[in-house]
mmCIF file of C-alpha atoms and ligand atoms in Angstrom:
data_model
loop_
_atom_site.group_PDB
_atom_site.id
_atom_site.type_symbol
_atom_site.label_atom_id
_atom_site.label_comp_id
_atom_site.label_asym_id
_atom_site.label_seq_id
_atom_site.Cartn_x
_atom_site.Cartn_y
_atom_site.Cartn_z
ATOM 1 C CA MET A 1287 -57.737 7.106 2.710
ATOM 2 C CA SER A 1288 -60.417 9.622 1.809
ATOM 3 C CA SER A 1289 -62.271 7.602 -0.892
ATOM 4 C CA PRO A 1290 -63.205 3.945 -0.423
ATOM 5 C CA LEU A 1291 -61.354 1.465 -2.619
ATOM 6 C CA LYS A 1292 -63.156 -0.163 -5.528
ATOM 7 C CA ASP A 1293 -62.782 -3.859 -6.283
ATOM 8 C CA ARG A 1294 -60.529 -3.312 -9.275
ATOM 9 C CA ASP A 1295 -58.295 -0.721 -7.601
ATOM 10 C CA ILE A 1296 -54.672 -1.797 -7.451
ATOM 11 C CA LEU A 1297 -52.506 -0.719 -4.531
ATOM 12 C CA VAL A 1298 -48.768 -0.719 -5.193
ATOM 13 C CA LEU A 1299 -45.923 0.041 -2.793
ATOM 14 C CA GLY A 1300 -42.959 1.559 -4.647
ATOM 15 C CA ILE A 1301 -39.400 1.508 -3.329
ATOM 16 C CA GLU A 1302 -36.575 3.668 -4.717
ATOM 17 C CA SER A 1303 -32.949 3.422 -3.570
ATOM 18 C CA SER A 1304 -30.780 3.811 -6.674
ATOM 19 C CA CYS A 1305 -28.682 6.757 -5.525
ATOM 20 C CA ASP A 1306 -28.913 9.065 -2.526
ATOM 21 C CA GLU A 1307 -32.647 9.288 -1.924
ATOM 22 C CA THR A 1308 -34.500 6.605 0.018
ATOM 23 C CA SER A 1309 -38.122 6.774 -1.005
ATOM 24 C CA ALA A 1310 -41.330 4.783 -0.571
ATOM 25 C CA ALA A 1311 -44.709 5.566 -2.098
ATOM 26 C CA VAL A 1312 -48.163 4.042 -2.207
ATOM 27 C CA THR A 1313 -50.329 4.393 -5.296
ATOM 28 C CA CYS A 1314 -53.907 3.422 -6.016
ATOM 29 C CA ASN A 1315 -53.833 2.798 -9.792
ATOM 30 C CA THR A 1316 -51.995 5.919 -11.025
ATOM 31 C CA THR A 1317 -52.996 8.148 -8.107
ATOM 32 C CA ILE A 1318 -50.453 8.737 -5.366
ATOM 33 C CA LEU A 1319 -51.624 8.277 -1.830
ATOM 34 C CA SER A 1320 -48.182 9.008 -0.362
ATOM 35 C CA ASN A 1321 -44.641 9.712 -1.525
ATOM 36 C CA VAL A 1322 -42.067 9.877 1.276
ATOM 37 C CA ILE A 1323 -38.473 10.835 0.447
ATOM 38 C CA ALA A 1324 -35.491 10.835 2.822
ATOM 39 C CA ASN A 1325 -32.629 12.886 1.376
ATOM 40 C CA GLN A 1326 -29.184 11.841 2.533
ATOM 41 C CA LYS A 1327 -27.327 14.849 3.935
ATOM 42 C CA VAL A 1328 -24.250 12.732 4.731
ATOM 43 C CA HIS A 1329 -22.728 13.292 1.253
ATOM 44 C CA GLN A 1330 -22.656 17.085 1.397
ATOM 45 C CA GLU A 1331 -19.296 17.380 3.117
ATOM 46 C CA TYR A 1332 -17.688 15.146 0.454
ATOM 47 C CA GLY A 1333 -18.969 17.160 -2.534
ATOM 48 C CA GLY A 1334 -20.600 14.103 -4.133
ATOM 49 C CA VAL A 1335 -22.349 10.827 -3.383
ATOM 50 C CA VAL A 1336 -20.142 8.352 -1.481
ATOM 51 C CA PRO A 1337 -21.565 4.953 -2.523
ATOM 52 C CA GLU A 1338 -20.840 3.097 0.725
ATOM 53 C CA LEU A 1339 -22.346 5.869 2.837
ATOM 54 C CA ALA A 1340 -25.400 5.855 0.556
ATOM 55 C CA SER A 1341 -25.920 2.114 1.146
ATOM 56 C CA ARG A 1342 -25.667 2.539 4.920
ATOM 57 C CA ALA A 1343 -28.091 5.462 4.922
ATOM 58 C CA HIS A 1344 -30.578 3.443 2.823
ATOM 59 C CA LEU A 1345 -30.348 0.651 5.395
ATOM 60 C CA GLN A 1346 -31.207 3.074 8.175
ATOM 61 C CA ASN A 1347 -33.971 4.834 6.251
ATOM 62 C CA ILE A 1348 -35.808 2.118 4.390
ATOM 63 C CA VAL A 1349 -38.009 0.754 7.187
ATOM 64 C CA PRO A 1350 -39.080 4.114 8.670
ATOM 65 C CA VAL A 1351 -39.654 5.598 5.212
ATOM 66 C CA THR A 1352 -41.851 2.633 4.218
ATOM 67 C CA HIS A 1353 -43.780 2.850 7.500
ATOM 68 C CA ALA A 1354 -44.355 6.549 6.914
ATOM 69 C CA ALA A 1355 -45.543 5.977 3.320
ATOM 70 C CA LEU A 1356 -48.032 3.286 4.393
ATOM 71 C CA SER A 1357 -49.370 5.228 7.322
ATOM 72 C CA LYS A 1358 -49.685 8.466 5.319
ATOM 73 C CA ALA A 1359 -51.623 6.536 2.664
ATOM 74 C CA GLY A 1360 -53.778 4.843 5.318
ATOM 75 C CA VAL A 1361 -52.947 1.487 3.735
ATOM 76 C CA GLY A 1362 -51.978 -1.680 5.600
ATOM 77 C CA LEU A 1363 -49.335 -4.087 4.296
ATOM 78 C CA HIS A 1364 -51.958 -6.777 3.718
ATOM 79 C CA GLN A 1365 -53.991 -4.515 1.429
ATOM 80 C CA LEU A 1366 -51.117 -4.218 -1.086
ATOM 81 C CA HIS A 1367 -51.429 -5.963 -4.449
ATOM 82 C CA ALA A 1368 -47.776 -5.679 -5.510
ATOM 83 C CA LEU A 1369 -44.376 -4.296 -4.615
ATOM 84 C CA ALA A 1370 -42.409 -2.362 -7.227
ATOM 85 C CA TYR A 1371 -38.745 -1.537 -6.707
ATOM 86 C CA THR A 1372 -35.880 0.020 -8.646
ATOM 87 C CA ARG A 1373 -33.837 -2.871 -9.972
ATOM 88 C CA GLY A 1374 -31.397 -0.545 -11.751
ATOM 89 C CA PRO A 1375 -29.520 1.291 -13.056
ATOM 90 C CA GLY A 1376 -27.778 2.888 -10.088
ATOM 91 C CA LEU A 1377 -25.197 2.336 -7.355
ATOM 92 C CA ALA A 1378 -24.817 -1.400 -6.764
ATOM 93 C CA GLY A 1379 -24.841 -1.255 -2.952
ATOM 94 C CA ALA A 1380 -27.680 1.255 -2.820
ATOM 95 C CA LEU A 1381 -29.821 -0.833 -5.191
ATOM 96 C CA MET A 1382 -29.049 -3.921 -3.139
ATOM 97 C CA VAL A 1383 -30.792 -2.440 -0.080
ATOM 98 C CA GLY A 1384 -34.070 -1.566 -1.829
ATOM 99 C CA SER A 1385 -34.060 -4.749 -3.852
ATOM 100 C CA ALA A 1386 -33.442 -7.068 -0.887
ATOM 101 C CA PHE A 1387 -36.063 -5.215 1.135
ATOM 102 C CA ALA A 1388 -38.718 -5.297 -1.595
ATOM 103 C CA ARG A 1389 -38.106 -8.926 -2.558
ATOM 104 C CA SER A 1390 -38.219 -10.116 1.077
ATOM 105 C CA LEU A 1391 -41.365 -8.153 1.797
ATOM 106 C CA SER A 1392 -43.122 -9.470 -1.298
ATOM 107 C CA LEU A 1393 -42.163 -13.017 -0.285
ATOM 108 C CA ALA A 1394 -43.470 -12.464 3.244
ATOM 109 C CA LEU A 1395 -46.736 -10.976 1.971
ATOM 110 C CA GLY A 1396 -47.159 -13.450 -0.897
ATOM 111 C CA ILE A 1397 -47.646 -10.712 -3.502
ATOM 112 C CA PRO A 1398 -45.833 -10.141 -6.821
ATOM 113 C CA VAL A 1399 -42.621 -8.191 -6.977
ATOM 114 C CA ILE A 1400 -42.163 -5.882 -9.984
ATOM 115 C CA GLU A 1401 -38.734 -4.847 -11.274
ATOM 116 C CA ILE A 1402 -38.498 -1.264 -12.407
ATOM 117 C CA ASN A 1403 -35.976 0.427 -14.664
ATOM 118 C CA HIS A 1404 -35.255 3.780 -13.010
ATOM 119 C CA LEU A 1405 -34.968 5.590 -16.362
ATOM 120 C CA GLN A 1406 -38.346 4.347 -17.569
ATOM 121 C CA ALA A 1407 -39.837 5.400 -14.253
ATOM 122 C CA HIS A 1408 -38.542 8.978 -14.654
ATOM 123 C CA ILE A 1409 -40.483 9.179 -17.927
ATOM 124 C CA LEU A 1410 -43.627 7.606 -16.485
ATOM 125 C CA ALA A 1411 -43.621 10.249 -13.743
ATOM 126 C CA HIS A 1412 -45.725 12.148 -16.294
ATOM 127 C CA PHE A 1413 -48.579 9.724 -15.624
ATOM 128 C CA ILE A 1414 -48.698 10.237 -11.847
ATOM 129 C CA ARG A 1415 -52.041 11.594 -10.744
ATOM 130 C CA GLN A 1416 -52.417 13.624 -7.570
ATOM 131 C CA PRO A 1417 -55.708 13.523 -5.673
ATOM 132 C CA GLY A 1418 -57.860 16.531 -6.485
ATOM 133 C CA LYS A 1419 -55.507 17.806 -9.185
ATOM 134 C CA GLU A 1420 -56.192 17.852 -12.912
ATOM 135 C CA THR A 1421 -53.422 16.061 -14.852
ATOM 136 C CA THR A 1422 -52.818 16.198 -18.590
ATOM 137 C CA THR A 1423 -50.673 13.338 -19.802
ATOM 138 C CA PRO A 1424 -48.644 13.227 -23.036
ATOM 139 C CA ARG A 1425 -50.156 11.427 -26.017
ATOM 140 C CA PHE A 1426 -48.217 8.615 -27.696
ATOM 141 C CA PRO A 1427 -45.833 8.701 -29.352
ATOM 142 C CA PHE A 1428 -43.990 11.497 -27.560
ATOM 143 C CA LEU A 1429 -40.348 12.493 -27.180
ATOM 144 C CA CYS A 1430 -38.819 12.601 -23.726
ATOM 145 C CA LEU A 1431 -35.514 14.187 -22.778
ATOM 146 C CA THR A 1432 -34.351 12.466 -19.591
ATOM 147 C CA VAL A 1433 -31.721 14.564 -17.832
ATOM 148 C CA SER A 1434 -30.447 13.301 -14.497
ATOM 149 C CA GLY A 1435 -27.235 12.982 -12.517
ATOM 150 C CA GLY A 1436 -26.281 9.780 -14.310
ATOM 151 C CA HIS A 1437 -28.042 9.963 -17.684
ATOM 152 C CA THR A 1438 -28.874 12.249 -20.582
ATOM 153 C CA GLN A 1439 -31.125 10.511 -23.069
ATOM 154 C CA LEU A 1440 -33.507 11.345 -25.869
ATOM 155 C CA ILE A 1441 -36.244 8.776 -26.035
ATOM 156 C CA ARG A 1442 -39.180 8.137 -28.313
ATOM 157 C CA VAL A 1443 -41.947 6.827 -26.070
ATOM 158 C CA ASN A 1444 -44.287 4.685 -28.180
ATOM 159 C CA ASP A 1445 -46.436 3.450 -25.351
ATOM 160 C CA LYS A 1446 -46.336 3.189 -21.539
ATOM 161 C CA LEU A 1447 -43.884 0.328 -21.654
ATOM 162 C CA GLN A 1448 -42.301 0.829 -25.071
ATOM 163 C CA PHE A 1449 -39.242 3.028 -25.418
ATOM 164 C CA ASN A 1450 -36.711 3.685 -28.211
ATOM 165 C CA LEU A 1451 -33.421 5.315 -27.299
ATOM 166 C CA MET A 1452 -32.621 7.913 -29.993
ATOM 167 C CA GLY A 1453 -29.548 9.576 -28.467
ATOM 168 C CA SER A 1454 -27.568 9.836 -25.262
ATOM 169 C CA THR A 1455 -24.467 11.420 -23.782
ATOM 170 C CA ILE A 1456 -21.119 10.048 -24.890
ATOM 171 C CA ASP A 1457 -19.441 11.142 -21.638
ATOM 172 C CA ASP A 1458 -20.826 13.188 -18.720
ATOM 173 C CA ALA A 1459 -24.539 13.510 -18.015
ATOM 174 C CA ALA A 1460 -26.149 16.966 -17.891
ATOM 175 C CA GLY A 1461 -26.632 16.709 -14.106
ATOM 176 C CA GLU A 1462 -23.026 15.655 -13.717
ATOM 177 C CA ALA A 1463 -21.958 18.724 -15.724
ATOM 178 C CA PHE A 1464 -24.033 20.928 -13.388
ATOM 179 C CA ASP A 1465 -22.550 19.263 -10.302
ATOM 180 C CA LYS A 1466 -18.929 19.341 -11.517
ATOM 181 C CA CYS A 1467 -19.097 22.980 -12.646
ATOM 182 C CA ALA A 1468 -20.763 23.889 -9.336
ATOM 183 C CA SER A 1469 -17.924 22.224 -7.471
ATOM 184 C CA MET A 1470 -15.364 24.253 -9.492
ATOM 185 C CA LEU A 1471 -17.308 27.371 -8.523
ATOM 186 C CA GLY A 1472 -16.992 26.402 -4.862
ATOM 187 C CA LEU A 1473 -20.689 25.592 -4.465
ATOM 188 C CA GLY A 1474 -22.023 22.658 -2.440
ATOM 189 C CA TYR A 1475 -23.479 19.335 -3.557
ATOM 190 C CA PRO A 1476 -25.778 18.762 -5.369
ATOM 191 C CA GLY A 1477 -24.693 21.771 -7.385
ATOM 192 C CA GLY A 1478 -27.462 21.841 -10.019
ATOM 193 C CA PRO A 1479 -30.055 23.570 -7.825
ATOM 194 C CA LEU A 1480 -27.427 26.090 -6.621
ATOM 195 C CA ILE A 1481 -26.353 27.010 -10.156
ATOM 196 C CA ASP A 1482 -30.057 27.373 -10.976
ATOM 197 C CA LYS A 1483 -30.512 29.736 -8.019
ATOM 198 C CA TYR A 1484 -27.536 32.027 -8.774
ATOM 199 C CA ALA A 1485 -28.176 31.933 -12.533
ATOM 200 C CA ALA A 1486 -31.589 33.531 -12.011
ATOM 201 C CA THR A 1487 -30.027 36.999 -11.682
ATOM 202 C CA GLY A 1488 -26.987 36.454 -13.912
ATOM 203 C CA ASN A 1489 -26.137 37.355 -17.503
ATOM 204 C CA ALA A 1490 -25.973 34.135 -19.536
ATOM 205 C CA HIS A 1491 -24.096 35.834 -22.402
ATOM 206 C CA ARG A 1492 -21.265 37.244 -20.304
ATOM 207 C CA PHE A 1493 -18.960 34.216 -20.603
ATOM 208 C CA ILE A 1494 -18.968 31.996 -23.660
ATOM 209 C CA PHE A 1495 -17.978 28.371 -23.156
ATOM 210 C CA PRO A 1496 -17.597 25.986 -26.102
ATOM 211 C CA ARG A 1497 -20.476 23.691 -27.011
ATOM 212 C CA ALA A 1498 -19.693 20.213 -28.242
ATOM 213 C CA ARG A 1499 -20.686 19.260 -31.775
ATOM 214 C CA THR A 1500 -21.771 15.654 -31.419
ATOM 215 C CA ALA A 1501 -23.068 13.419 -34.144
ATOM 216 C CA GLY A 1502 -26.793 12.779 -34.523
ATOM 217 C CA LEU A 1503 -28.800 13.071 -31.339
ATOM 218 C CA ASN A 1504 -25.929 12.453 -28.928
ATOM 219 C CA PHE A 1505 -24.604 14.827 -26.278
ATOM 220 C CA SER A 1506 -21.195 15.549 -24.759
ATOM 221 C CA TYR A 1507 -20.286 17.600 -21.699
ATOM 222 C CA SER A 1508 -16.678 16.713 -20.949
ATOM 223 C CA GLY A 1509 -15.339 19.597 -23.112
ATOM 224 C CA LEU A 1510 -17.449 22.132 -21.256
ATOM 225 C CA LYS A 1511 -16.154 20.868 -17.929
ATOM 226 C CA THR A 1512 -12.511 21.209 -19.051
ATOM 227 C CA SER A 1513 -13.007 24.650 -20.527
ATOM 228 C CA VAL A 1514 -14.699 25.939 -17.331
ATOM 229 C CA LEU A 1515 -11.805 24.478 -15.313
ATOM 230 C CA TYR A 1516 -9.084 26.251 -17.346
ATOM 231 C CA PHE A 1517 -11.066 29.453 -17.674
ATOM 232 C CA LEU A 1518 -11.491 29.713 -13.891
ATOM 233 C CA ARG A 1519 -7.851 28.797 -13.254
ATOM 234 C CA ASP A 1520 -6.632 31.629 -15.536
ATOM 235 C CA ALA A 1521 -9.164 34.149 -14.266
ATOM 236 C CA LYS A 1522 -8.278 33.423 -10.628
ATOM 237 C CA LYS A 1523 -4.591 34.029 -11.384
ATOM 238 C CA LYS A 1524 -5.471 37.603 -12.335
ATOM 239 C CA ASN A 1525 -8.073 38.163 -9.603
ATOM 240 C CA GLU A 1526 -8.437 35.786 -6.686
ATOM 241 C CA ASN A 1527 -11.967 37.062 -6.012
ATOM 242 C CA PHE A 1528 -13.049 36.448 -9.604
ATOM 243 C CA ILE A 1529 -15.600 33.735 -8.818
ATOM 244 C CA HIS A 1530 -17.085 35.591 -5.881
ATOM 245 C CA GLU A 1531 -17.428 38.822 -7.860
ATOM 246 C CA ASN A 1532 -18.943 37.136 -10.932
ATOM 247 C CA LEU A 1533 -20.833 34.189 -9.461
ATOM 248 C CA ASN A 1534 -24.264 34.959 -10.912
ATOM 249 C CA ASP A 1535 -22.972 35.583 -14.445
ATOM 250 C CA LEU A 1536 -20.770 32.483 -14.257
ATOM 251 C CA CYS A 1537 -23.698 30.320 -13.158
ATOM 252 C CA ALA A 1538 -25.997 31.765 -15.824
ATOM 253 C CA SER A 1539 -23.349 31.216 -18.530
ATOM 254 C CA VAL A 1540 -22.621 27.625 -17.431
ATOM 255 C CA GLN A 1541 -26.337 26.854 -17.232
ATOM 256 C CA GLN A 1542 -26.901 28.271 -20.701
ATOM 257 C CA SER A 1543 -24.058 26.126 -22.088
ATOM 258 C CA ILE A 1544 -25.623 22.984 -20.607
ATOM 259 C CA ILE A 1545 -29.174 23.783 -21.706
ATOM 260 C CA HIS A 1546 -28.480 24.951 -25.254
ATOM 261 C CA PRO A 1547 -27.493 21.536 -26.713
ATOM 262 C CA LEU A 1548 -30.470 19.909 -24.970
ATOM 263 C CA ILE A 1549 -32.937 22.184 -26.730
ATOM 264 C CA GLU A 1550 -31.019 21.968 -29.996
ATOM 265 C CA LYS A 1551 -31.175 18.149 -30.080
ATOM 266 C CA LEU A 1552 -34.818 18.125 -29.042
ATOM 267 C CA GLU A 1553 -35.580 20.405 -31.997
ATOM 268 C CA ARG A 1554 -33.684 18.069 -34.279
ATOM 269 C CA ALA A 1555 -35.433 14.959 -32.934
ATOM 270 C CA SER A 1556 -38.814 16.627 -33.346
ATOM 271 C CA ALA A 1557 -37.987 17.680 -36.925
ATOM 272 C CA GLU A 1558 -36.783 14.175 -37.789
ATOM 273 C CA THR A 1559 -39.784 12.361 -36.331
ATOM 274 C CA GLY A 1560 -42.509 14.949 -36.805
ATOM 275 C CA ILE A 1561 -43.437 14.455 -33.122
ATOM 276 C CA THR A 1562 -44.472 17.620 -31.315
ATOM 277 C CA GLU A 1563 -45.506 16.125 -27.950
ATOM 278 C CA ILE A 1564 -42.366 16.838 -25.916
ATOM 279 C CA ALA A 1565 -41.615 15.925 -22.302
ATOM 280 C CA ILE A 1566 -38.625 16.271 -20.007
ATOM 281 C CA ALA A 1567 -37.808 14.126 -16.980
ATOM 282 C CA GLY A 1568 -35.119 13.542 -14.332
ATOM 283 C CA GLY A 1569 -33.457 15.804 -11.769
ATOM 284 C CA VAL A 1570 -32.287 18.440 -14.268
ATOM 285 C CA SER A 1571 -35.862 18.860 -15.525
ATOM 286 C CA ALA A 1572 -36.332 20.879 -12.330
ATOM 287 C CA ASN A 1573 -33.968 23.516 -13.736
ATOM 288 C CA SER A 1574 -35.840 26.789 -14.219
ATOM 289 C CA GLY A 1575 -33.669 27.841 -17.180
ATOM 290 C CA LEU A 1576 -34.400 24.579 -19.019
ATOM 291 C CA ARG A 1577 -38.118 24.776 -18.261
ATOM 292 C CA LYS A 1578 -38.265 28.370 -19.531
ATOM 293 C CA ALA A 1579 -36.210 27.622 -22.655
ATOM 294 C CA LEU A 1580 -38.477 24.700 -23.447
ATOM 295 C CA GLN A 1581 -41.602 26.790 -23.087
ATOM 296 C CA ILE A 1582 -40.192 29.453 -25.399
ATOM 297 C CA THR A 1583 -39.223 26.832 -28.000
ATOM 298 C CA ALA A 1584 -42.658 25.245 -27.651
ATOM 299 C CA GLN A 1585 -44.322 28.543 -28.576
ATOM 300 C CA GLN A 1586 -42.045 28.990 -31.567
ATOM 301 C CA ARG A 1587 -42.438 25.418 -32.836
ATOM 302 C CA GLY A 1588 -46.016 24.676 -31.837
ATOM 303 C CA TRP A 1589 -44.986 21.944 -29.400
ATOM 304 C CA ASN A 1590 -47.117 20.581 -26.608
ATOM 305 C CA VAL A 1591 -44.681 20.415 -23.675
ATOM 306 C CA PHE A 1592 -44.900 18.440 -20.435
ATOM 307 C CA LEU A 1593 -42.836 19.511 -17.427
ATOM 308 C CA PRO A 1594 -43.037 17.258 -14.369
ATOM 309 C CA ASP A 1595 -44.028 18.810 -11.051
ATOM 310 C CA LEU A 1596 -40.835 19.602 -9.124
ATOM 311 C CA GLU A 1597 -41.573 16.823 -6.594
ATOM 312 C CA PHE A 1598 -41.400 14.249 -9.410
ATOM 313 C CA CYS A 1599 -38.300 15.542 -11.248
ATOM 314 C CA THR A 1600 -35.737 14.230 -8.781
ATOM 315 C CA ASP A 1601 -35.718 10.665 -7.481
ATOM 316 C CA ASN A 1602 -38.960 9.520 -5.868
ATOM 317 C CA ALA A 1603 -40.833 6.269 -5.351
ATOM 318 C CA ALA A 1604 -44.153 7.551 -6.752
ATOM 319 C CA MET A 1605 -42.781 7.131 -10.270
ATOM 320 C CA ILE A 1606 -41.627 3.613 -9.362
ATOM 321 C CA ALA A 1607 -45.078 2.672 -8.034
ATOM 322 C CA VAL A 1608 -46.909 4.075 -11.094
ATOM 323 C CA ASN A 1609 -44.533 2.216 -13.423
ATOM 324 C CA GLY A 1610 -45.227 -0.845 -11.274
ATOM 325 C CA TYR A 1611 -48.962 -0.393 -11.782
ATOM 326 C CA PHE A 1612 -48.548 -0.364 -15.591
ATOM 327 C CA LYS A 1613 -46.432 -3.517 -15.435
ATOM 328 C CA TYR A 1614 -48.961 -5.109 -13.072
ATOM 329 C CA LEU A 1615 -51.699 -4.585 -15.666
ATOM 330 C CA HIS A 1616 -49.578 -6.585 -18.141
ATOM 331 C CA SER A 1617 -48.616 -9.214 -15.556
ATOM 332 C CA GLN A 1618 -44.955 -8.256 -15.995
ATOM 333 C CA PHE A 1619 -43.795 -9.652 -12.683
ATOM 334 C CA GLY A 1620 -40.222 -10.134 -11.524
ATOM 335 C CA GLU A 1621 -38.366 -13.077 -10.075
ATOM 336 C CA ILE A 1622 -37.642 -13.220 -6.371
ATOM 337 C CA GLY A 1623 -34.082 -14.437 -7.072
ATOM 338 C CA ASN A 1624 -33.151 -11.666 -9.526
ATOM 339 C CA PRO A 1625 -30.231 -9.500 -8.391
ATOM 340 C CA PRO A 1626 -30.161 -5.706 -8.870
ATOM 341 C CA LEU A 1627 -28.589 -4.340 -12.061
ATOM 342 C CA ALA A 1628 -26.119 -1.449 -11.652
ATOM 343 C CA ARG A 1629 -26.265 -1.054 -15.453
ATOM 344 C CA TRP A 1630 -29.537 -1.546 -17.245
ATOM 345 C CA ARG A 1631 -30.423 0.060 -20.568
ATOM 346 C CA ILE A 1632 -33.825 1.589 -21.005
HETATM 347 O O1 KG4 B 551 -32.884 12.238 -11.258
HETATM 348 P P1 KG4 B 551 -31.994 12.586 -10.118
HETATM 349 O O2 KG4 B 551 -32.631 12.984 -8.823
HETATM 350 O O3 KG4 B 551 -31.013 11.417 -9.798
HETATM 351 C C1 KG4 B 551 -30.459 10.599 -10.776
HETATM 352 O O4 KG4 B 551 -31.178 9.685 -11.243
HETATM 353 O O5 KG4 B 551 -29.294 10.888 -11.143
HETATM 354 O O6 KG4 B 551 -31.041 13.761 -10.644
HETATM 355 C C2 KG4 B 551 -30.082 14.355 -9.830
HETATM 356 C C3 KG4 B 551 -29.388 15.452 -10.625
HETATM 357 C C4 KG4 B 551 -28.187 16.065 -9.910
HETATM 358 O O7 KG4 B 551 -27.093 16.115 -10.811
HETATM 359 C C5 KG4 B 551 -28.680 17.480 -9.567
HETATM 360 O O8 KG4 B 551 -27.653 18.445 -9.521
HETATM 361 C C6 KG4 B 551 -29.626 17.747 -10.703
HETATM 362 O O9 KG4 B 551 -30.303 16.531 -10.904
HETATM 363 N N1 KG4 B 551 -30.599 18.814 -10.395
HETATM 364 C C7 KG4 B 551 -30.603 20.010 -11.012
HETATM 365 C C8 KG4 B 551 -31.641 20.750 -10.404
HETATM 366 N N2 KG4 B 551 -32.239 19.982 -9.444
HETATM 367 C C9 KG4 B 551 -31.582 18.775 -9.458
HETATM 368 N N3 KG4 B 551 -29.828 20.512 -11.987
HETATM 369 C C10 KG4 B 551 -30.077 21.760 -12.396
HETATM 370 N N4 KG4 B 551 -31.030 22.548 -11.866
HETATM 371 C C11 KG4 B 551 -31.846 22.095 -10.888
HETATM 372 N N5 KG4 B 551 -32.806 22.880 -10.371
HETATM 373 ZN ZN1 ZN B 552 -33.076 9.526 -11.137
#
């Protein structure tokens, strides 16, 4: 480590294994010293995450990834103050690996184990500091739109560990909509980044797909998925090369249909609460169309927007470790016998 540790510095090892990324990170207070992520390529040929294969890959990855995170940080196991791990929500078998690993290690080292809610951690990614880099963090209360493969949520963040759920999807998550539409377009998995890539040079107004009208601050994407499915089926009957010939415009139009309700509900939530500090989090917050749309809206509405660095949009253990640090400060420690939670509300 470049700077010597001070007495009150807290070193946390974070472990993330809720889906298809095995990650370990070491933080000193809110500063990351390392953040190692092993992506699982094994799912690509199946077009989606295969839970059992994810668990097996986590088993193979977790020790080397943790070793790499510690050695990159220059921190020994016995210097750690606490171990933070994703207790849920996520795939049961995948969570089991990280949870068993973290709980055993904390027992062996005699240090506290801290249970982290993955969705809270995505939001707290905004508080990660990187050595030598200036970071501006949102002021409380702020609104956060969490858009990932499994969740789409609008949250009022009152403090670092205080969250109010204001709205969420009633069916598919935004990331799921990206991935399912990508699969219909014959693109690989995960499809979100591929749609993002092709959309960059496409015309978003070329194809109009219906947008769900959901009550309040909720979202719905199942109608979009069905309409893209039938639209492509009919278009391919007339021209079997339809997708190939129109890929960029199709991607841009699908992306626009996913993003539009996100911005719309954020505007509504901001108007209702009077809060103009706005953040996004989760894998879909890496989407360039969403980031651009948010910046444009911010200029129009006078919002202060916070976009996570791309490294911290998708699943990573740095956000788990930083969340762990905040819980450590409040002595919010877990129980060694607690099982993982596949479902766990924010
Ligand atoms: O947060 P995350 O890594 O995992 C979950 O907690 O679910 O999010 C993964 C999701 C996937 O659906 C993936 O397609 C989507 O984030 N994603 C994107 C982009 N990068 C990742 N979607 C759209 N555009 C992107 N650039
Ligand atoms: Zn996630």
